[in-house]
Every structure is written in C-alpha cells, then in structure tokens.
XYZ file of C-alpha atoms in Angstrom:
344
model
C -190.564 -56.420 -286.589
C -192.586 -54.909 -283.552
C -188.600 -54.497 -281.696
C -186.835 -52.761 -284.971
C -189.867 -50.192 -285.696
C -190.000 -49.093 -281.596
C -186.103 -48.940 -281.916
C -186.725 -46.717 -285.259
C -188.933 -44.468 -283.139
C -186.457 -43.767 -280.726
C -183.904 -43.031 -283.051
C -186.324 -40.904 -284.979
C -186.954 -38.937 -281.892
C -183.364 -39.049 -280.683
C -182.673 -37.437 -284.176
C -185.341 -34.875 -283.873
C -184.201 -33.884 -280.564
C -181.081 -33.022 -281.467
C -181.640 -31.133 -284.742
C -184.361 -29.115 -282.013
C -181.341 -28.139 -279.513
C -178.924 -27.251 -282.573
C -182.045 -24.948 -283.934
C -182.524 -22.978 -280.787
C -178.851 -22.447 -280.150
C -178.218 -21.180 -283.131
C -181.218 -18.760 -282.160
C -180.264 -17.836 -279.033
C -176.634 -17.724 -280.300
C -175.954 -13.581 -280.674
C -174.487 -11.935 -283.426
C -171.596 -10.744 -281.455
C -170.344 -11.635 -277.638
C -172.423 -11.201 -274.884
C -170.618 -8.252 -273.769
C -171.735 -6.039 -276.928
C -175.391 -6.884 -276.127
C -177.480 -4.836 -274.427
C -178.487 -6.505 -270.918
C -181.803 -7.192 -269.724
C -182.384 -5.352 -266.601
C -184.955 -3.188 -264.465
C -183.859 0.214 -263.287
C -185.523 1.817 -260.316
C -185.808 5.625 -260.298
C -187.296 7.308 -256.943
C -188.092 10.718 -256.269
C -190.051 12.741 -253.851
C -192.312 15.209 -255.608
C -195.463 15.530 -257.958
C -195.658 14.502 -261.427
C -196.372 17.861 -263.054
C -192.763 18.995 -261.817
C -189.580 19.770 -263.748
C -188.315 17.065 -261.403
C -190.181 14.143 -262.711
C -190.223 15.958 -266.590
C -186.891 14.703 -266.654
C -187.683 11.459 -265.076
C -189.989 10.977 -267.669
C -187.259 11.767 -270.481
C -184.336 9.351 -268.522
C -187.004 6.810 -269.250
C -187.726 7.396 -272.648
C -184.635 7.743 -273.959
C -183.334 4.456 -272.266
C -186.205 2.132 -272.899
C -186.810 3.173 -276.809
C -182.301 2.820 -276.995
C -182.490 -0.241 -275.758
C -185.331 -1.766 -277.781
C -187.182 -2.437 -275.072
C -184.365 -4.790 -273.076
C -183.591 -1.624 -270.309
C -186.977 -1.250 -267.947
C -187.168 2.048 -266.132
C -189.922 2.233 -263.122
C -190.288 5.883 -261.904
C -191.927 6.280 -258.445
C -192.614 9.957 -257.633
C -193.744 11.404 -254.980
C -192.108 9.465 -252.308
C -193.755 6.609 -253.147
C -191.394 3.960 -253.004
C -188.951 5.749 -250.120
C -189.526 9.365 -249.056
C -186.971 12.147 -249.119
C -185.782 10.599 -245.389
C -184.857 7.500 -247.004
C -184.006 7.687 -250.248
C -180.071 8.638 -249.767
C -179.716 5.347 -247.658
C -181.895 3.204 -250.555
C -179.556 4.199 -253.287
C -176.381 3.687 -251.286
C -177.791 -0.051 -250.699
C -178.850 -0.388 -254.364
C -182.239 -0.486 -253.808
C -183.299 1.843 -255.590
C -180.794 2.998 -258.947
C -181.186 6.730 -259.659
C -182.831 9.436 -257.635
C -182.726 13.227 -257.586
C -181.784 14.879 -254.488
C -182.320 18.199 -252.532
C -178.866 19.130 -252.211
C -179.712 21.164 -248.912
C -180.838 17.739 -247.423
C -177.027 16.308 -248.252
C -175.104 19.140 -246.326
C -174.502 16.366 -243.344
C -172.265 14.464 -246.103
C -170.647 17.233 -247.286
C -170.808 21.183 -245.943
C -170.503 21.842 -249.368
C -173.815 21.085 -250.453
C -174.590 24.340 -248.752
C -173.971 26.491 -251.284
C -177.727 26.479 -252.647
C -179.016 27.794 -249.746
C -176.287 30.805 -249.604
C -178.670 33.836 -249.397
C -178.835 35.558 -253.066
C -175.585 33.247 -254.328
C -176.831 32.808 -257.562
C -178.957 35.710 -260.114
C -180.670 32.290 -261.832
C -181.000 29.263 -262.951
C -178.700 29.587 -266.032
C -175.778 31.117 -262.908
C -176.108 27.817 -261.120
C -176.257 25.501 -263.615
C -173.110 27.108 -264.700
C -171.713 26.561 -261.601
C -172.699 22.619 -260.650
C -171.398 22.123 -264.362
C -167.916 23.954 -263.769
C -164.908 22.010 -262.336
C -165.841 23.542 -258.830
C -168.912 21.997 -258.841
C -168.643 18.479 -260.407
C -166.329 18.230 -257.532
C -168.927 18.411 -254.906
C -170.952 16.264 -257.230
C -168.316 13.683 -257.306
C -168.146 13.844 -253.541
C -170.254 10.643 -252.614
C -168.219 8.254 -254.226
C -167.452 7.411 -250.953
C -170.362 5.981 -250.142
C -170.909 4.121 -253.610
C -172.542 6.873 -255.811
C -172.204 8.250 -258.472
C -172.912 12.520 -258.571
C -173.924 12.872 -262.260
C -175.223 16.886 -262.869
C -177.613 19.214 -261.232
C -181.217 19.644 -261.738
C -182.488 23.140 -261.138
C -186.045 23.156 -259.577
C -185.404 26.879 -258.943
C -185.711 30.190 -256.875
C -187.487 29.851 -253.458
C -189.982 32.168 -252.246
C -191.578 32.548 -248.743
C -194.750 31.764 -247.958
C -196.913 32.396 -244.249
C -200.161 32.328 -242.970
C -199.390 34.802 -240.678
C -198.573 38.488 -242.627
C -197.070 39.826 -245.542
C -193.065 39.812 -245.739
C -192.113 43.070 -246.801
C -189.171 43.984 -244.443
C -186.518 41.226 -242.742
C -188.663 42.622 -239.222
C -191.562 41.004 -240.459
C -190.013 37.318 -240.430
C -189.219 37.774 -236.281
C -191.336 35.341 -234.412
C -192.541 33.255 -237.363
C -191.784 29.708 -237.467
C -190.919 27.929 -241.106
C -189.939 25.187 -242.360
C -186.334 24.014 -243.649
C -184.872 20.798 -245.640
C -182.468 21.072 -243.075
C -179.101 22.178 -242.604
C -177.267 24.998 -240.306
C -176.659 27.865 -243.349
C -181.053 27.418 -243.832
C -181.735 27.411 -239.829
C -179.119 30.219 -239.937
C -181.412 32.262 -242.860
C -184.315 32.360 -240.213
C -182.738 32.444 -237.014
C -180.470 35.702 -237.634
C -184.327 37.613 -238.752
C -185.444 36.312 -235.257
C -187.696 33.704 -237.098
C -187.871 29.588 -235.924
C -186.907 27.095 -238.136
C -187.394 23.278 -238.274
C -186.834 20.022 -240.751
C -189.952 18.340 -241.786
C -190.171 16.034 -245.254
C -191.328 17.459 -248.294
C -193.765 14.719 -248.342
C -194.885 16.009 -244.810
C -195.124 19.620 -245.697
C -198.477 20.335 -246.402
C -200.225 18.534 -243.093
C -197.576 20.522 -241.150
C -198.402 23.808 -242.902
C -202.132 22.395 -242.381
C -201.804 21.548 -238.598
C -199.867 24.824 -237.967
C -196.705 23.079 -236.946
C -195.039 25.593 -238.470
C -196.112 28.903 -240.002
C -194.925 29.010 -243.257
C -192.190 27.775 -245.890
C -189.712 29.052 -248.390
C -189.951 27.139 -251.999
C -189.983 27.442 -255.861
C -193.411 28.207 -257.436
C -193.380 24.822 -258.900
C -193.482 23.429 -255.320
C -195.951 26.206 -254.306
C -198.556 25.512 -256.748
C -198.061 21.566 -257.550
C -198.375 20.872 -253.688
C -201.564 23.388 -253.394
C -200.032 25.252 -250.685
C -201.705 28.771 -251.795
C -204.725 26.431 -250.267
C -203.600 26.550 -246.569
C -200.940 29.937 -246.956
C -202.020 33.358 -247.239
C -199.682 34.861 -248.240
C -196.241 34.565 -250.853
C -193.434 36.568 -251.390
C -191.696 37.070 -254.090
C -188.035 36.819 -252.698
C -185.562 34.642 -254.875
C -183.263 34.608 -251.210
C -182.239 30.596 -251.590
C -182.789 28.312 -254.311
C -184.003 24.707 -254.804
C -181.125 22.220 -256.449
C -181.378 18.722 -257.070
C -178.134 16.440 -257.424
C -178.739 13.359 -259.814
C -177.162 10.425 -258.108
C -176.742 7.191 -259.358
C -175.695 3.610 -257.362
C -171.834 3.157 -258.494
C -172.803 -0.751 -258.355
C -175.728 -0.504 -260.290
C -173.369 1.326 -263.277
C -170.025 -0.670 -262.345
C -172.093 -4.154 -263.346
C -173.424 -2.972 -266.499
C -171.246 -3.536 -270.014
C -170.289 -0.958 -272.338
C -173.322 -0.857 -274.791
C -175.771 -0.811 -271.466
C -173.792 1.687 -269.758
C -173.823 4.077 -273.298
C -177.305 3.780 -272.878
C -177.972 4.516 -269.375
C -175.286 7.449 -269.559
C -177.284 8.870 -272.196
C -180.402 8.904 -270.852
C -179.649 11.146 -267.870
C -178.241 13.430 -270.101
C -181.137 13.358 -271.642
C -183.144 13.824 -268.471
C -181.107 16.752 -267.718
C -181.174 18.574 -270.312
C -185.232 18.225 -270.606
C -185.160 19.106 -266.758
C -183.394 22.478 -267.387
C -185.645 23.430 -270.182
C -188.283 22.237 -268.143
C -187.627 24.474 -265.034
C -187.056 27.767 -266.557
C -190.880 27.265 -268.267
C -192.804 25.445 -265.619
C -191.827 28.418 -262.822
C -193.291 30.868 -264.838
C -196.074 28.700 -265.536
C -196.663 27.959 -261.428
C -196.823 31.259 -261.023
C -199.345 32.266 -263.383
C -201.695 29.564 -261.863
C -201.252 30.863 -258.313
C -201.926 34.740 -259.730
C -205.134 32.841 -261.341
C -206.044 30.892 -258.685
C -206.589 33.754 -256.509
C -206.048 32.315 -253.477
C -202.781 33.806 -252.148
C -201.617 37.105 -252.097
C -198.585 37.954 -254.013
C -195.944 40.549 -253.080
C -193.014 40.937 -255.512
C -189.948 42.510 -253.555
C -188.387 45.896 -254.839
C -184.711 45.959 -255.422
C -183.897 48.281 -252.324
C -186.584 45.782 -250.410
C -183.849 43.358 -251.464
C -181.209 45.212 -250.829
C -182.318 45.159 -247.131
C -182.390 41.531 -247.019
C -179.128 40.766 -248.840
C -177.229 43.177 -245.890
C -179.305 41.697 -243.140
C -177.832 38.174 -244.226
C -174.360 39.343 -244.590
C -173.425 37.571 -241.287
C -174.489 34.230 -243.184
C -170.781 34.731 -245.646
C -168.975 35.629 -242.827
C -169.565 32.600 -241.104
C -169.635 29.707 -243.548
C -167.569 30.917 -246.232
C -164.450 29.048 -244.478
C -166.685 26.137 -243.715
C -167.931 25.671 -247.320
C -164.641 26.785 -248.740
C -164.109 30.345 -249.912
C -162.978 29.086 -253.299
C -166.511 27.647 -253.911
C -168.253 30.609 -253.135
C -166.190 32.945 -255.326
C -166.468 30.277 -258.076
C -170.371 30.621 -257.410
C -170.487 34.235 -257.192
C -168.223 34.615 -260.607
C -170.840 32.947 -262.220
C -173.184 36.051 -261.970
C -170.535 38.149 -264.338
C-alpha cells in the first residue's frame, strides 16, 4: 500500500508538472510571430550639451515617443552633457555601437566629409527655417546620407542656431576689431579660415572644455548660439557679445546602421518615429529657446550686447568673400547654390 500511494504521488506530480509547462507556454506563446512583436531592448542616446537646450528638448521627445509606443518594451537612456562620451568621442562610440543615437556638430564632421562645411559658410543661410530647408532638400539628405560608410545612419538636421561672438577683450563692431584676438572653433579649415583672414587666432577645444578655457584665458573668446551662451554661463567669464548671425550651429542626427539593421519591422516603426518626433520638437524648440537665451543674458546684466547694423554687416559679409572663393570647389558649388537658393 505504502509502494502504490508514493508511486501515486509521483504520478500526481508528474501530472501537475506537465499541465504547469503547457500553462506557461501557452502564456508566453504570442498572439502573432515573434517578428510582429515589439523587441525588448535598451537604446543609448549621447549628447554633449546642457539639459535646458533645444538639443536635449528633442532628446527628451525621441524618448517619449518610443518608450510610451512601445508599452514600455523600448528603454531609452539619454546622457547629456558629455556624460557618457564627450563631443571627441562620441563619432567613434556610435560607429562601434556603443552608444545608438547621438546629435552631432556638423562643423566637427568636416574631416569625414568637406561637405559638412557648409554651416560654417559665413552668412549662408538668413535662418533657421533657410537651413532646415536645405538639410531636408535632396542636396542635403545627401550629405546626411554620407556616413553610411562607416555604419551610420544620417537621419535629419537639428538646428541649434545662429552664432554670435563673444570676447573678453573689446567690443566687435568692425572686422578690424577681431585682429589679434584668439577664439575658439569646433574645428575645421572654412571656421579657422573665418578668423584667420580678420587677422584673429583660432583653435579646437571641446564644447565640454569651453568654459575653463574661456576661464583660464586659453583663448579670448568664442562664436555660438545664445542657447549655448546663456545655458553654459559664459556672459559669467565674457564681457562682451555680439550680435552677428556670421556662422550657424547644426546638429546631424546619426544613428548606428547595426543598431537599426537588427531591429524588426514593428521596432524599427517605432524607433523611426520617434526621431521624427525628436526633430520636429527640436525645431520648434530652437526658434523659441534663442529668443528666450537672449532675453536672460539682456536680464542678467552681465554682458554687454551689441546688435550689428546691416551696413556693419555688410562689411563683414565682403571681408569674408575670400572664404566662397576658396571652398566653393572644395564643398561643391552645387551645394552652395542649393544653400544660397534657399534664402529666395
């Protein structure tokens, strides 16, 4: 009797056991094939300036849109300023995959391609709403597109804005008063060019860098939107801004073509989505927060603020004329009428 009720038990159990692994396959079994189910993954997005930016507005609205898409299954980590790999690294991080979307500095990508110049092209562009035209246009999706080579993906163009110069030296009324002054650059031979034909120094130093260099004196001043400006507290160690609009501030979106090639249809929908998304929030978000950066610095009172007059302009524009002449051909002349047709 003892044998058949411990040989029960183990049947019982056998039974139970196997009822339990039917249950939680049916469970786990989805409604449709694997491949029409959003994946489970965690995206990494890196970029190299302050929260209350334009910048990491649309960040914020990539991640959003994703993560509330995808129930919940799509993570996206956001690491601003230059936390998890400054502006030095950051290209070489997303080519390896280690970090999945980024924005940037299309100035700092001219060593990939010459035509990532075309930002800093003196007065190329009236505004915002001119280059986004452009980087959207056939012209510039091109340039975009141009990294594939190195496994990325160029998605669109985030406009961070107009750059203005700022010293701690004298006011910039005339291009005389640049001659001897020393600024800083993202880098690239059209920028060093923009100083060096005033007379004026020029060198490359990190974002992330900027404002112990401006701080230590390494260099004398800097040319940047007034999101930049006033987010970074540079009025603090500059005393004086211009109002100049010569060379503008444009971020590329990139995105690792592994990272996207290894995701399924519904994941990828998602993920595609949200950067459009976080593009369109970061245009809307740059044409406010500029005019809102400025306001603060004319509150703040720190700096002082000289707006440059049209013919004050005018001066500028012909002094920087030798800037086409040269790199027209080495951008591509095509690029920079396609850029200067957006102004009609």
């Amino acid at each position: 009797m003892r044998n058949f009720k411990r040989g029960f038990m183990i049947v019982s159990i056998v039974l139970l056991m196997m009822l339990s692994a039917c249950g939680n396959k049916k469970s786990s079994e989805p409604s449709a094939t694997s491949s029409n189910e959003v994946q489970e993954i965690t995206i990494k997005l890196a970029h190299e300036v302050s929260e209350n930016t334009s910048q990491h507005v649309g960040s914020l609205a990539v991640k959003d849109y994703i993560e509330k898409e995808s129930g919940g299954k799509i993570k996206v980590q956001i690491y601003p300023n230059g936390q998890l790999f400054g502006d030095k690294d950051v290209y070489q991080q997303l080519v390896a995959n280690n970090v999945q979307i980024t924005q940037i500095d299309m100035a700092k990508l001219v060593g990939e391609d010459t035509r990532f110049n075309i930002p800093s092209m003196p007065f190329l562009f009236n505004g915002d709403d001119e280059a986004v035209k452009f980087w959207d246009s056939e012209k510039g999706l091109e340039i975009l597109k141009s990294l594939d080579k190195d496994g990325i993906y160029g998605i669109a163009m985030w406009p961070n804005g107009q750059k203005h110069l700022t010293n701690d030296k004298r006011p910039i009324k005339t291009p005389e008063d640049l001659k001897g002054l020393k600024f800083r650059t993202q880098g690239g031979q059209v920028l060093e060019q923009v100083f060096s034909t005033l007379g004026a120094g020029s060198t490359s130093i990190p974002f992330t860098e900027l404002y112990t260099a401006l701080q230590q004196g390494t260099v004398d001043g800097q040319t940047n939107t007034f999101v930049n400006i006033e987010s970074k507290k540079f009025d603090e160690i500059q005393k004086y801004l211009t109002v100049s609009g010569e060379t503008r501030v444009d971020l590329g979106l990139f995105v690792n073509k592994k990272f996207m090639d290894s995701l399924n249809e519904p994941t990828r929908k998602i993920v595609e989505e949200g950067l459009k998304a976080g593009t369109d929030s970061a245009r809307q978000a740059a044409k406010t927060m500029n005019v809102e950066s400025r306001q603060k610095l004319e509150e703040r009172g720190n700096i002082e603020i000289y707006e440059l007059t049209t013919q004050e302009i005018d001066a500028f524009r012909e002094a920087w004329a030798p800037i086409y002449d040269e790199f027209s051909s080495i951008i591509g002349e095509e690029y920079i009428e396609a850029a200067k047709q957006t102004n009609e």
